[in-house]
Amino acid sequence: MTEEIKDSAADHSRRNFIRTTALAAAGFMIVPRHVLGKGFLAPSDRLQVAGIGVGGKGESDLTGVFKGGKSDIAFLCDVDDRRAANSVKRFPKAKYYKDYRQMLDKEAKNIDGVVISTPDHNHAMQAMAAMQLGKHVYVQKPLTHDIYEARMLTQAAKKYQVVTQMGNQGASGEGVRKLQDWLDAGLIGKVHTVYCWTNRPVWPQGISWPATGGNIPAELDWDLWLGSAPFKPYVDKLVPFNWRGWWDYGTGAIGDMGCHLVEPPFRILDLDTPISVECSVGSVYVDEFKRGYFPESCPPSSHVIMTFEKTKKTKGNLQMHWMDGGIKPERPEEMLPNESFGDNGTLFIGTRGKMICDTYGANPRLLPLTKNESDRTKPKATRVPGDVEGHYTQWAEAAIAGYGKMELSSPFEIAGPLTETLLIANLAIRGIDVQKPKADGKGFTYPGRDIKMLWDKQNMRVTNFDEVNQFVKREYRQGWSLGV
């Protein structure tokens, strides 16, 4: 933490103490939030939480926050009454809204923190709107849809001095900390290669946009669901799950699972965003020798190679391989033929050994597996009470304590660069489908299919293939804004 942030946090603390003490001396036992003003919690308060997107994952997020015992779920917001039904039933005292803008406008003085669990394309503008009101935010992974959005949210968290957490619960898990202890103890030496793989997508990808639409359910506000995305007529089976496979709304398999699988090496190896990225993707052929062209949809599978600059914990520059669509790396020679390799996992290859884990960094183990029987490494990395589920309570307690007072597992200062990393990988994936007419006008070329893209972090751009920079920052639909 910089001295500037520390000083600012201390100023907030002093002002809060002086003001609260003065009010208590005047005879107030419980001080209403609106009296203290934006960003101040009375000592007797619990965190008053509003949820945006409260069905499915949003329902489990709010339940996790509530079970921590530090929060009240005071407001609910969802564009689809069907999806919201369970949360409305579970939190009957919570006031319900359909438009998050109306909720924030009318209830800002009664809200301390906002939990955002909407589709990827609306994360950034909802989080930014809450932070600009001084509200602490918990945002589902991936943090944003675009690289530019991730950078802006990271800066905004510091500017508005709010407590932030991304919803990659494994960042608070025991597994990641055990991997950290093994690495710091030198058990696998310095790492030079990492493999991350997943069986995602488990939704349709590599397909054309449906030719026929559907009837918008009465409970769904389609325009609000689209939010920042371009207007398109409603189609069946996009909501509530399959939007993940379309670039207008989702970020593909790496957006869905990268925050769980890339997070362990990103954290324990002290990585920053990659300096280069290249990839190959699975093809869909629609006829003999005729490759399908579906630029609106993510490919059915991909293999991305990201190169990261050397850190104190790596041997030279690190290569990270991302594989999705069921593609897996070669089985490590230390594993027996029938030992489970798993559908989702992360493999660290070091100069002295290897270690592996599952999603969330769970089930960490040294290779060969017999090494785990004699492992006596002392735990040194700080553990989070409650393990993975403690991720929610950690955010709520930090919000009550105030900005800069408590350490978090996935604040935007970490979650932002991690999300940028995954979205840089998506630049390479999307670059595969960049199409240009041939000089003779007969057919097209695809210049991005053979390029190792070089990333300029400071300027947020690929320096050697400008065509993909259009995906760094998209244009919002008219009437919607990031507010910066």
GROMACS .gro file of C-alpha atoms in nm:
model
  484
    1MET     CA    1   0.000   0.000   0.000
    2THR     CA    2   0.136   0.340  -0.094
    3GLU     CA    3   0.197   0.607   0.169
    4GLU     CA    4  -0.065   0.823  -0.004
    5ILE     CA    5  -0.331   0.555   0.045
    6LYS     CA    6  -0.222   0.491   0.404
    7ASP     CA    7  -0.242   0.861   0.488
    8SER     CA    8  -0.583   0.889   0.325
    9ALA     CA    9  -0.713   0.581   0.506
   10ALA     CA   10  -0.578   0.720   0.834
   11ASP     CA   11  -0.752   1.051   0.770
   12HIS     CA   12  -1.078   0.867   0.714
   13SER     CA   13  -1.025   0.674   1.037
   14ARG     CA   14  -0.951   0.988   1.239
   15ARG     CA   15  -1.252   1.173   1.098
   16ASN     CA   16  -1.475   0.873   1.163
   17PHE     CA   17  -1.350   0.842   1.523
   18ILE     CA   18  -1.387   1.212   1.602
   19ARG     CA   19  -1.732   1.236   1.450
   20THR     CA   20  -1.862   0.915   1.608
   21THR     CA   21  -1.720   1.009   1.950
   22ALA     CA   22  -1.880   1.351   1.936
   23LEU     CA   23  -2.219   1.206   1.851
   24ALA     CA   24  -2.193   0.946   2.126
   25ALA     CA   25  -2.108   1.219   2.376
   26ALA     CA   26  -2.423   1.399   2.270
   27GLY     CA   27  -2.627   1.098   2.380
   28PHE     CA   28  -2.664   0.893   2.060
   29MET     CA   29  -2.635   0.518   2.115
   30ILE     CA   30  -2.711   0.410   1.757
   31VAL     CA   31  -2.615   0.652   1.481
   32PRO     CA   32  -2.807   0.627   1.153
   33ARG     CA   33  -2.596   0.582   0.841
   34HIS     CA   34  -2.730   0.893   0.671
   35VAL     CA   35  -2.617   1.104   0.970
   36LEU     CA   36  -2.260   0.982   0.943
   37GLY     CA   37  -2.251   1.042   0.569
   38LYS     CA   38  -2.116   0.847   0.273
   39GLY     CA   39  -1.854   0.587   0.358
   40PHE     CA   40  -1.906   0.594   0.737
   41LEU     CA   41  -2.043   0.300   0.935
   42ALA     CA   42  -2.162   0.338   1.290
   43PRO     CA   43  -2.001   0.083   1.527
   44SER     CA   44  -2.340  -0.077   1.592
   45ASP     CA   45  -2.413  -0.129   1.222
   46ARG     CA   46  -2.405  -0.441   1.012
   47LEU     CA   47  -2.316  -0.406   0.646
   48GLN     CA   48  -2.627  -0.317   0.446
   49VAL     CA   49  -2.592  -0.501   0.115
   50ALA     CA   50  -2.763  -0.461  -0.221
   51GLY     CA   51  -2.748  -0.736  -0.481
   52ILE     CA   52  -2.749  -0.673  -0.856
   53GLY     CA   53  -2.823  -0.997  -1.039
   54VAL     CA   54  -2.965  -1.215  -0.762
   55GLY     CA   55  -3.048  -1.543  -0.934
   56GLY     CA   56  -2.819  -1.840  -0.989
   57LYS     CA   57  -2.467  -1.738  -0.890
   58GLY     CA   58  -2.604  -1.413  -0.751
   59GLU     CA   59  -2.825  -1.609  -0.514
   60SER     CA   60  -2.530  -1.811  -0.384
   61ASP     CA   61  -2.316  -1.496  -0.354
   62LEU     CA   62  -2.574  -1.318  -0.141
   63THR     CA   63  -2.624  -1.630   0.068
   64GLY     CA   64  -2.248  -1.651   0.124
   65VAL     CA   65  -2.232  -1.287   0.231
   66PHE     CA   66  -2.532  -1.329   0.461
   67LYS     CA   67  -2.403  -1.649   0.623
   68GLY     CA   68  -2.090  -1.465   0.729
   69GLY     CA   69  -2.303  -1.302   0.996
   70LYS     CA   70  -2.185  -0.946   0.932
   71SER     CA   71  -2.437  -0.837   0.670
   72ASP     CA   72  -2.804  -0.774   0.605
   73ILE     CA   73  -2.937  -0.823   0.253
   74ALA     CA   74  -3.136  -0.501   0.227
   75PHE     CA   75  -3.198  -0.460  -0.148
   76LEU     CA   76  -3.237  -0.694  -0.444
   77CYS     CA   77  -3.221  -0.606  -0.812
   78ASP     CA   78  -3.268  -0.832  -1.114
   79VAL     CA   79  -3.395  -0.784  -1.468
   80ASP     CA   80  -3.562  -1.128  -1.457
   81ASP     CA   81  -3.826  -1.189  -1.190
   82ARG     CA   82  -3.802  -1.565  -1.247
   83ARG     CA   83  -3.434  -1.572  -1.161
   84ALA     CA   84  -3.485  -1.346  -0.861
   85ALA     CA   85  -3.765  -1.553  -0.707
   86ASN     CA   86  -3.552  -1.761  -0.469
   87SER     CA   87  -3.364  -1.459  -0.333
   88VAL     CA   88  -3.689  -1.266  -0.289
   89LYS     CA   89  -3.823  -1.557  -0.088
   90ARG     CA   90  -3.503  -1.602   0.113
   91PHE     CA   91  -3.471  -1.231   0.197
   92PRO     CA   92  -3.833  -1.115   0.233
   93LYS     CA   93  -3.741  -0.785   0.400
   94ALA     CA   94  -3.524  -0.675   0.107
   95LYS     CA   95  -3.674  -0.414  -0.124
   96TYR     CA   96  -3.683  -0.529  -0.486
   97TYR     CA   97  -3.586  -0.334  -0.798
   98LYS     CA   98  -3.553  -0.425  -1.164
   99ASP     CA   99  -3.320  -0.142  -1.275
  100TYR     CA  100  -2.998  -0.105  -1.076
  101ARG     CA  101  -2.979   0.264  -1.169
  102GLN     CA  102  -3.308   0.335  -0.996
  103MET     CA  103  -3.201   0.135  -0.692
  104LEU     CA  104  -2.873   0.323  -0.654
  105ASP     CA  105  -3.042   0.656  -0.716
  106LYS     CA  106  -3.318   0.604  -0.458
  107GLU     CA  107  -3.138   0.395  -0.194
  108ALA     CA  108  -2.777   0.512  -0.200
  109LYS     CA  109  -2.790   0.652   0.153
  110ASN     CA  110  -2.912   0.313   0.284
  111ILE     CA  111  -2.654   0.096   0.107
  112ASP     CA  112  -2.302   0.015   0.228
  113GLY     CA  113  -2.195  -0.254  -0.016
  114VAL     CA  114  -2.307  -0.393  -0.351
  115VAL     CA  115  -2.274  -0.753  -0.473
  116ILE     CA  116  -2.273  -0.774  -0.854
  117SER     CA  117  -2.343  -1.111  -1.018
  118THR     CA  118  -2.472  -1.017  -1.362
  119PRO     CA  119  -2.341  -1.131  -1.705
  120ASP     CA  120  -1.986  -1.016  -1.786
  121HIS     CA  121  -2.083  -0.732  -2.020
  122ASN     CA  122  -2.256  -0.531  -1.747
  123HIS     CA  123  -2.013  -0.581  -1.456
  124ALA     CA  124  -1.801  -0.272  -1.511
  125MET     CA  125  -2.068  -0.005  -1.541
  126GLN     CA  126  -2.261  -0.143  -1.242
  127ALA     CA  127  -1.948  -0.162  -1.026
  128MET     CA  128  -1.834   0.184  -1.132
  129ALA     CA  129  -2.174   0.337  -1.052
  130ALA     CA  130  -2.162   0.186  -0.703
  131MET     CA  131  -1.801   0.291  -0.636
  132GLN     CA  132  -1.868   0.646  -0.745
  133LEU     CA  133  -2.128   0.657  -0.468
  134GLY     CA  134  -1.867   0.538  -0.220
  135LYS     CA  135  -2.006   0.184  -0.198
  136HIS     CA  136  -1.789  -0.119  -0.136
  137VAL     CA  137  -1.825  -0.377  -0.415
  138TYR     CA  138  -1.802  -0.752  -0.457
  139VAL     CA  139  -1.803  -0.840  -0.829
  140GLN     CA  140  -1.831  -1.183  -0.984
  141LYS     CA  141  -1.550  -1.311  -1.203
  142PRO     CA  142  -1.426  -1.217  -1.450
  143LEU     CA  143  -1.410  -0.865  -1.316
  144THR     CA  144  -1.496  -0.712  -1.654
  145HIS     CA  145  -1.567  -0.787  -2.018
  146ASP     CA  146  -1.296  -0.557  -2.163
  147ILE     CA  147  -0.933  -0.481  -2.075
  148TYR     CA  148  -1.007  -0.108  -2.057
  149GLU     CA  149  -1.287  -0.169  -1.808
  150ALA     CA  150  -1.057  -0.374  -1.584
  151ARG     CA  151  -0.800  -0.095  -1.581
  152MET     CA  152  -1.065   0.167  -1.501
  153LEU     CA  153  -1.215  -0.033  -1.212
  154THR     CA  154  -0.871  -0.094  -1.063
  155GLN     CA  155  -0.800   0.278  -1.067
  156ALA     CA  156  -1.147   0.362  -0.937
  157ALA     CA  157  -1.112   0.139  -0.630
  158LYS     CA  158  -0.812   0.344  -0.522
  159LYS     CA  159  -0.965   0.677  -0.622
  160TYR     CA  160  -1.290   0.625  -0.432
  161GLN     CA  161  -1.123   0.431  -0.148
  162VAL     CA  162  -1.374   0.149  -0.134
  163VAL     CA  163  -1.324  -0.213  -0.033
  164THR     CA  164  -1.331  -0.445  -0.334
  165GLN     CA  165  -1.329  -0.819  -0.395
  166MET     CA  166  -1.370  -1.030  -0.708
  167GLY     CA  167  -1.573  -1.349  -0.679
  168ASN     CA  168  -1.297  -1.603  -0.731
  169GLN     CA  169  -1.339  -1.773  -0.395
  170GLY     CA  170  -1.039  -1.998  -0.439
  171ALA     CA  171  -0.820  -1.694  -0.379
  172SER     CA  172  -0.914  -1.731  -0.011
  173GLY     CA  173  -0.870  -2.108  -0.008
  174GLU     CA  174  -0.632  -2.329   0.184
  175GLY     CA  175  -0.512  -2.489  -0.141
  176VAL     CA  176  -0.351  -2.176  -0.284
  177ARG     CA  177  -0.176  -2.109   0.046
  178LYS     CA  178  -0.040  -2.462   0.061
  179LEU     CA  179   0.098  -2.420  -0.292
  180GLN     CA  180   0.252  -2.092  -0.173
  181ASP     CA  181   0.418  -2.266   0.123
  182TRP     CA  182   0.563  -2.538  -0.099
  183LEU     CA  183   0.697  -2.287  -0.348
  184ASP     CA  184   0.849  -2.065  -0.078
  185ALA     CA  185   1.007  -2.370   0.085
  186GLY     CA  186   1.185  -2.447  -0.244
  187LEU     CA  187   1.022  -2.787  -0.293
  188ILE     CA  188   0.985  -2.745  -0.671
  189GLY     CA  189   1.257  -2.486  -0.729
  190LYS     CA  190   1.194  -2.197  -0.968
  191VAL     CA  191   0.898  -2.238  -1.203
  192HIS     CA  192   0.946  -2.210  -1.579
  193THR     CA  193   0.620  -2.354  -1.721
  194VAL     CA  194   0.256  -2.364  -1.610
  195TYR     CA  195  -0.036  -2.549  -1.767
  196CYS     CA  196  -0.401  -2.460  -1.697
  197TRP     CA  197  -0.682  -2.664  -1.852
  198THR     CA  198  -1.061  -2.693  -1.837
  199ASN     CA  199  -1.347  -2.893  -1.980
  200ARG     CA  200  -1.531  -2.564  -2.045
  201PRO     CA  201  -1.715  -2.458  -2.252
  202VAL     CA  202  -2.013  -2.658  -2.129
  203TRP     CA  203  -2.242  -2.434  -2.338
  204PRO     CA  204  -2.265  -2.398  -2.720
  205GLN     CA  205  -1.975  -2.217  -2.891
  206GLY     CA  206  -1.838  -2.202  -3.242
  207ILE     CA  207  -2.189  -2.159  -3.384
  208SER     CA  208  -2.380  -1.897  -3.582
  209TRP     CA  209  -2.630  -1.661  -3.419
  210PRO     CA  210  -2.978  -1.822  -3.420
  211ALA     CA  211  -3.176  -1.739  -3.733
  212THR     CA  212  -3.506  -1.739  -3.547
  213GLY     CA  213  -3.589  -1.544  -3.235
  214GLY     CA  214  -3.826  -1.617  -2.953
  215ASN     CA  215  -4.087  -1.460  -2.733
  216ILE     CA  216  -3.951  -1.247  -2.451
  217PRO     CA  217  -4.076  -1.389  -2.119
  218ALA     CA  218  -4.307  -1.147  -1.938
  219GLU     CA  219  -4.081  -1.155  -1.631
  220LEU     CA  220  -3.769  -1.050  -1.825
  221ASP     CA  221  -3.678  -0.692  -1.918
  222TRP     CA  222  -3.476  -0.768  -2.231
  223ASP     CA  223  -3.355  -0.412  -2.282
  224LEU     CA  224  -3.214  -0.396  -1.928
  225TRP     CA  225  -3.054  -0.739  -1.971
  226LEU     CA  226  -2.875  -0.618  -2.286
  227GLY     CA  227  -2.752  -0.310  -2.102
  228SER     CA  228  -2.425  -0.200  -2.258
  229ALA     CA  229  -2.437  -0.458  -2.541
  230PRO     CA  230  -2.563  -0.384  -2.894
  231PHE     CA  231  -2.935  -0.427  -2.941
  232LYS     CA  232  -3.040  -0.763  -3.084
  233PRO     CA  233  -3.380  -0.928  -3.088
  234TYR     CA  234  -3.438  -1.180  -2.809
  235VAL     CA  235  -3.346  -1.541  -2.884
  236ASP     CA  236  -3.429  -1.852  -2.684
  237LYS     CA  237  -3.169  -2.022  -2.461
  238LEU     CA  238  -2.936  -1.723  -2.440
  239VAL     CA  239  -3.061  -1.636  -2.091
  240PRO     CA  240  -2.972  -1.735  -1.825
  241PHE     CA  241  -2.660  -1.938  -1.911
  242ASN     CA  242  -2.554  -1.967  -2.274
  243TRP     CA  243  -2.461  -1.600  -2.316
  244ARG     CA  244  -2.111  -1.705  -2.205
  245GLY     CA  245  -2.029  -1.825  -2.556
  246TRP     CA  246  -2.104  -1.495  -2.733
  247TRP     CA  247  -1.849  -1.213  -2.746
  248ASP     CA  248  -2.112  -0.942  -2.702
  249TYR     CA  249  -2.189  -1.072  -2.352
  250GLY     CA  250  -1.936  -1.328  -2.235
  251THR     CA  251  -1.564  -1.390  -2.233
  252GLY     CA  252  -1.556  -1.757  -2.326
  253ALA     CA  253  -1.401  -2.045  -2.137
  254ILE     CA  254  -1.099  -1.851  -2.013
  255GLY     CA  255  -1.323  -1.574  -1.880
  256ASP     CA  256  -1.538  -1.828  -1.702
  257MET     CA  257  -1.264  -2.047  -1.552
  258GLY     CA  258  -0.939  -1.853  -1.581
  259CYS     CA  259  -1.001  -1.661  -1.259
  260HIS     CA  260  -1.006  -1.997  -1.080
  261LEU     CA  261  -0.725  -2.177  -1.265
  262VAL     CA  262  -0.483  -1.898  -1.357
  263GLU     CA  263  -0.518  -1.726  -1.018
  264PRO     CA  264  -0.291  -1.967  -0.821
  265PRO     CA  265   0.018  -1.921  -1.043
  266PHE     CA  266  -0.059  -1.552  -1.095
  267ARG     CA  267  -0.060  -1.499  -0.718
  268ILE     CA  268   0.218  -1.719  -0.590
  269LEU     CA  269   0.461  -1.644  -0.873
  270ASP     CA  270   0.405  -1.265  -0.845
  271LEU     CA  271   0.308  -1.235  -1.211
  272ASP     CA  272   0.197  -0.923  -1.394
  273THR     CA  273   0.013  -0.911  -1.726
  274PRO     CA  274   0.180  -1.108  -2.009
  275ILE     CA  275   0.424  -0.952  -2.252
  276SER     CA  276   0.309  -1.170  -2.544
  277VAL     CA  277   0.031  -1.408  -2.636
  278GLU     CA  278  -0.033  -1.652  -2.920
  279CYS     CA  279  -0.292  -1.922  -2.978
  280SER     CA  280  -0.455  -2.186  -3.190
  281VAL     CA  281  -0.824  -2.272  -3.181
  282GLY     CA  282  -1.049  -2.561  -3.273
  283SER     CA  283  -1.214  -2.526  -3.614
  284VAL     CA  284  -1.571  -2.600  -3.716
  285TYR     CA  285  -1.614  -2.717  -4.076
  286VAL     CA  286  -1.953  -2.665  -4.235
  287ASP     CA  287  -1.871  -2.851  -4.558
  288GLU     CA  288  -1.579  -3.023  -4.731
  289PHE     CA  289  -1.273  -2.802  -4.684
  290LYS     CA  290  -1.503  -2.515  -4.581
  291ARG     CA  291  -1.422  -2.374  -4.242
  292GLY     CA  292  -1.711  -2.204  -4.067
  293TYR     CA  293  -1.678  -1.834  -3.988
  294PHE     CA  294  -1.853  -1.741  -3.663
  295PRO     CA  295  -1.690  -1.420  -3.534
  296GLU     CA  296  -1.976  -1.350  -3.292
  297SER     CA  297  -1.916  -1.673  -3.105
  298CYS     CA  298  -1.615  -1.800  -2.908
  299PRO     CA  299  -1.442  -2.104  -3.062
  300PRO     CA  300  -1.517  -2.458  -2.938
  301SER     CA  301  -1.164  -2.502  -2.801
  302SER     CA  302  -0.838  -2.313  -2.777
  303HIS     CA  303  -0.475  -2.339  -2.672
  304VAL     CA  304  -0.320  -2.008  -2.568
  305ILE     CA  305   0.045  -1.952  -2.478
  306MET     CA  306   0.114  -1.649  -2.259
  307THR     CA  307   0.467  -1.531  -2.181
  308PHE     CA  308   0.533  -1.343  -1.856
  309GLU     CA  309   0.841  -1.151  -1.754
  310LYS     CA  310   1.078  -1.315  -1.508
  311THR     CA  311   1.009  -1.278  -1.136
  312LYS     CA  312   1.211  -1.386  -0.833
  313LYS     CA  313   1.013  -1.711  -0.832
  314THR     CA  314   1.053  -1.807  -1.198
  315LYS     CA  315   1.345  -1.933  -1.402
  316GLY     CA  316   1.362  -1.673  -1.675
  317ASN     CA  317   1.043  -1.566  -1.850
  318LEU     CA  318   0.751  -1.792  -1.765
  319GLN     CA  319   0.538  -1.970  -2.024
  320MET     CA  320   0.177  -2.037  -1.930
  321HIS     CA  321  -0.037  -2.265  -2.144
  322TRP     CA  322  -0.415  -2.226  -2.132
  323MET     CA  323  -0.618  -2.513  -2.278
  324ASP     CA  324  -0.998  -2.537  -2.297
  325GLY     CA  325  -1.262  -2.745  -2.472
  326GLY     CA  326  -1.133  -3.063  -2.312
  327ILE     CA  327  -0.775  -3.026  -2.437
  328LYS     CA  328  -0.522  -3.133  -2.174
  329PRO     CA  329  -0.143  -3.116  -2.145
  330GLU     CA  330   0.070  -3.426  -2.157
  331ARG     CA  331   0.039  -3.635  -1.843
  332PRO     CA  332   0.340  -3.566  -1.618
  333GLU     CA  333   0.583  -3.857  -1.618
  334GLU     CA  334   0.566  -3.859  -1.237
  335MET     CA  335   0.199  -3.967  -1.249
  336LEU     CA  336   0.104  -4.332  -1.278
  337PRO     CA  337  -0.111  -4.432  -1.576
  338ASN     CA  338  -0.432  -4.461  -1.373
  339GLU     CA  339  -0.386  -4.163  -1.142
  340SER     CA  340  -0.654  -3.899  -1.205
  341PHE     CA  341  -0.542  -3.594  -1.401
  342GLY     CA  342  -0.879  -3.416  -1.369
  343ASP     CA  343  -1.103  -3.222  -1.607
  344ASN     CA  344  -0.986  -2.886  -1.466
  345GLY     CA  345  -0.648  -2.813  -1.316
  346THR     CA  346  -0.320  -2.627  -1.295
  347LEU     CA  347   0.026  -2.780  -1.322
  348PHE     CA  348   0.346  -2.606  -1.207
  349ILE     CA  349   0.675  -2.727  -1.353
  350GLY     CA  350   0.983  -2.613  -1.166
  351THR     CA  351   1.356  -2.673  -1.176
  352ARG     CA  352   1.336  -2.921  -0.887
  353GLY     CA  353   0.991  -3.070  -0.914
  354LYS     CA  354   0.623  -3.032  -0.997
  355MET     CA  355   0.297  -2.961  -0.818
  356ILE     CA  356  -0.063  -2.970  -0.930
  357CYS     CA  357  -0.406  -2.854  -0.810
  358ASP     CA  358  -0.772  -2.855  -0.910
  359THR     CA  359  -1.017  -2.568  -0.959
  360TYR     CA  360  -0.989  -2.298  -0.687
  361GLY     CA  361  -0.639  -2.429  -0.611
  362ALA     CA  362  -0.814  -2.713  -0.429
  363ASN     CA  363  -0.657  -3.055  -0.367
  364PRO     CA  364  -0.294  -2.938  -0.405
  365ARG     CA  365  -0.042  -3.218  -0.437
  366LEU     CA  366   0.324  -3.265  -0.505
  367LEU     CA  367   0.437  -3.499  -0.782
  368PRO     CA  368   0.493  -3.786  -0.761
  369LEU     CA  369   0.200  -3.827  -0.525
  370THR     CA  370   0.410  -4.034  -0.284
  371LYS     CA  371   0.590  -3.710  -0.186
  372ASN     CA  372   0.277  -3.589  -0.009
  373GLU     CA  373   0.296  -3.869   0.246
  374SER     CA  374   0.625  -3.739   0.386
  375ASP     CA  375   0.559  -3.366   0.344
  376ARG     CA  376   0.621  -3.171   0.667
  377THR     CA  377   0.624  -2.819   0.528
  378LYS     CA  378   0.522  -2.570   0.797
  379PRO     CA  379   0.227  -2.344   0.706
  380LYS     CA  380   0.347  -1.984   0.676
  381ALA     CA  381   0.112  -1.813   0.432
  382THR     CA  382  -0.171  -1.632   0.612
  383ARG     CA  383  -0.491  -1.837   0.611
  384VAL     CA  384  -0.842  -1.698   0.565
  385PRO     CA  385  -1.093  -1.812   0.831
  386GLY     CA  386  -1.363  -2.016   0.665
  387ASP     CA  387  -1.141  -2.119   0.374
  388VAL     CA  388  -1.314  -2.069   0.037
  389GLU     CA  389  -1.646  -1.961   0.194
  390GLY     CA  390  -1.455  -1.711   0.405
  391HIS     CA  391  -1.402  -1.508   0.087
  392TYR     CA  392  -1.743  -1.344   0.143
  393THR     CA  393  -1.696  -1.273   0.513
  394GLN     CA  394  -1.351  -1.132   0.448
  395TRP     CA  395  -1.501  -0.871   0.214
  396ALA     CA  396  -1.783  -0.780   0.453
  397GLU     CA  397  -1.551  -0.746   0.753
  398ALA     CA  398  -1.307  -0.537   0.552
  399ALA     CA  399  -1.592  -0.311   0.437
  400ILE     CA  400  -1.705  -0.260   0.796
  401ALA     CA  401  -1.348  -0.187   0.904
  402GLY     CA  402  -1.298   0.062   0.621
  403TYR     CA  403  -1.069   0.105   0.322
  404GLY     CA  404  -0.709   0.004   0.378
  405LYS     CA  405  -0.765  -0.156   0.718
  406MET     CA  406  -0.769  -0.526   0.628
  407GLU     CA  407  -0.599  -0.749   0.375
  408LEU     CA  408  -0.821  -0.907   0.107
  409SER     CA  409  -0.762  -1.208  -0.115
  410SER     CA  410  -0.881  -1.062  -0.446
  411PRO     CA  411  -0.907  -0.682  -0.428
  412PHE     CA  412  -0.917  -0.503  -0.760
  413GLU     CA  413  -0.546  -0.423  -0.735
  414ILE     CA  414  -0.495  -0.800  -0.784
  415ALA     CA  415  -0.817  -0.895  -0.963
  416GLY     CA  416  -0.777  -0.617  -1.220
  417PRO     CA  417  -0.440  -0.732  -1.361
  418LEU     CA  418  -0.552  -1.097  -1.340
  419THR     CA  419  -0.863  -1.015  -1.545
  420GLU     CA  420  -0.656  -0.813  -1.791
  421THR     CA  421  -0.435  -1.118  -1.837
  422LEU     CA  422  -0.728  -1.340  -1.932
  423LEU     CA  423  -0.869  -1.078  -2.168
  424ILE     CA  424  -0.529  -1.033  -2.335
  425ALA     CA  425  -0.546  -1.406  -2.408
  426ASN     CA  426  -0.887  -1.342  -2.561
  427LEU     CA  427  -0.731  -1.084  -2.795
  428ALA     CA  428  -0.531  -1.366  -2.949
  429ILE     CA  429  -0.838  -1.589  -2.967
  430ARG     CA  430  -1.050  -1.318  -3.129
  431GLY     CA  431  -0.761  -1.226  -3.359
  432ILE     CA  432  -0.796  -1.565  -3.524
  433ASP     CA  433  -1.122  -1.447  -3.683
  434VAL     CA  434  -1.005  -1.105  -3.801
  435GLN     CA  435  -1.097  -1.119  -4.169
  436LYS     CA  436  -0.958  -0.919  -4.461
  437PRO     CA  437  -1.056  -0.937  -4.830
  438LYS     CA  438  -0.792  -1.080  -5.062
  439ALA     CA  439  -0.632  -0.841  -5.307
  440ASP     CA  440  -0.810  -1.005  -5.599
  441GLY     CA  441  -1.145  -0.976  -5.424
  442LYS     CA  442  -1.191  -1.352  -5.421
  443GLY     CA  443  -1.227  -1.472  -5.065
  444PHE     CA  444  -1.061  -1.358  -4.745
  445THR     CA  445  -0.737  -1.382  -4.552
  446TYR     CA  446  -0.702  -1.419  -4.174
  447PRO     CA  447  -0.382  -1.238  -4.079
  448GLY     CA  448  -0.416  -1.300  -3.706
  449ARG     CA  449  -0.383  -1.675  -3.729
  450ASP     CA  450  -0.005  -1.684  -3.734
  451ILE     CA  451   0.095  -1.393  -3.511
  452LYS     CA  452   0.258  -1.382  -3.171
  453MET     CA  453   0.095  -1.068  -3.034
  454LEU     CA  454   0.316  -0.831  -2.834
  455TRP     CA  455   0.141  -0.648  -2.550
  456ASP     CA  456   0.212  -0.292  -2.439
  457LYS     CA  457   0.069  -0.275  -2.086
  458GLN     CA  458   0.106   0.097  -2.034
  459ASN     CA  459  -0.084   0.189  -2.350
  460MET     CA  460  -0.319  -0.114  -2.343
  461ARG     CA  461  -0.253  -0.223  -2.698
  462VAL     CA  462  -0.102  -0.494  -2.916
  463THR     CA  463   0.192  -0.333  -3.093
  464ASN     CA  464   0.226  -0.565  -3.392
  465PHE     CA  465  -0.134  -0.640  -3.493
  466ASP     CA  466  -0.351  -0.332  -3.463
  467GLU     CA  467  -0.667  -0.505  -3.583
  468VAL     CA  468  -0.729  -0.667  -3.242
  469ASN     CA  469  -0.703  -0.342  -3.047
  470GLN     CA  470  -1.069  -0.276  -3.133
  471PHE     CA  471  -1.148  -0.540  -2.867
  472VAL     CA  472  -0.955  -0.366  -2.588
  473LYS     CA  473  -1.235  -0.116  -2.538
  474ARG     CA  474  -1.578  -0.169  -2.692
  475GLU     CA  475  -1.840   0.093  -2.763
  476TYR     CA  476  -2.138   0.086  -2.530
  477ARG     CA  477  -2.492   0.099  -2.663
  478GLN     CA  478  -2.639   0.449  -2.664
  479GLY     CA  479  -2.778   0.541  -2.323
  480TRP     CA  480  -2.526   0.330  -2.130
  481SER     CA  481  -2.194   0.451  -1.996
  482LEU     CA  482  -1.900   0.351  -1.778
  483GLY     CA  483  -1.919   0.696  -1.622
  484VAL     CA  484  -1.553   0.794  -1.659
   0.00000   0.00000   0.00000
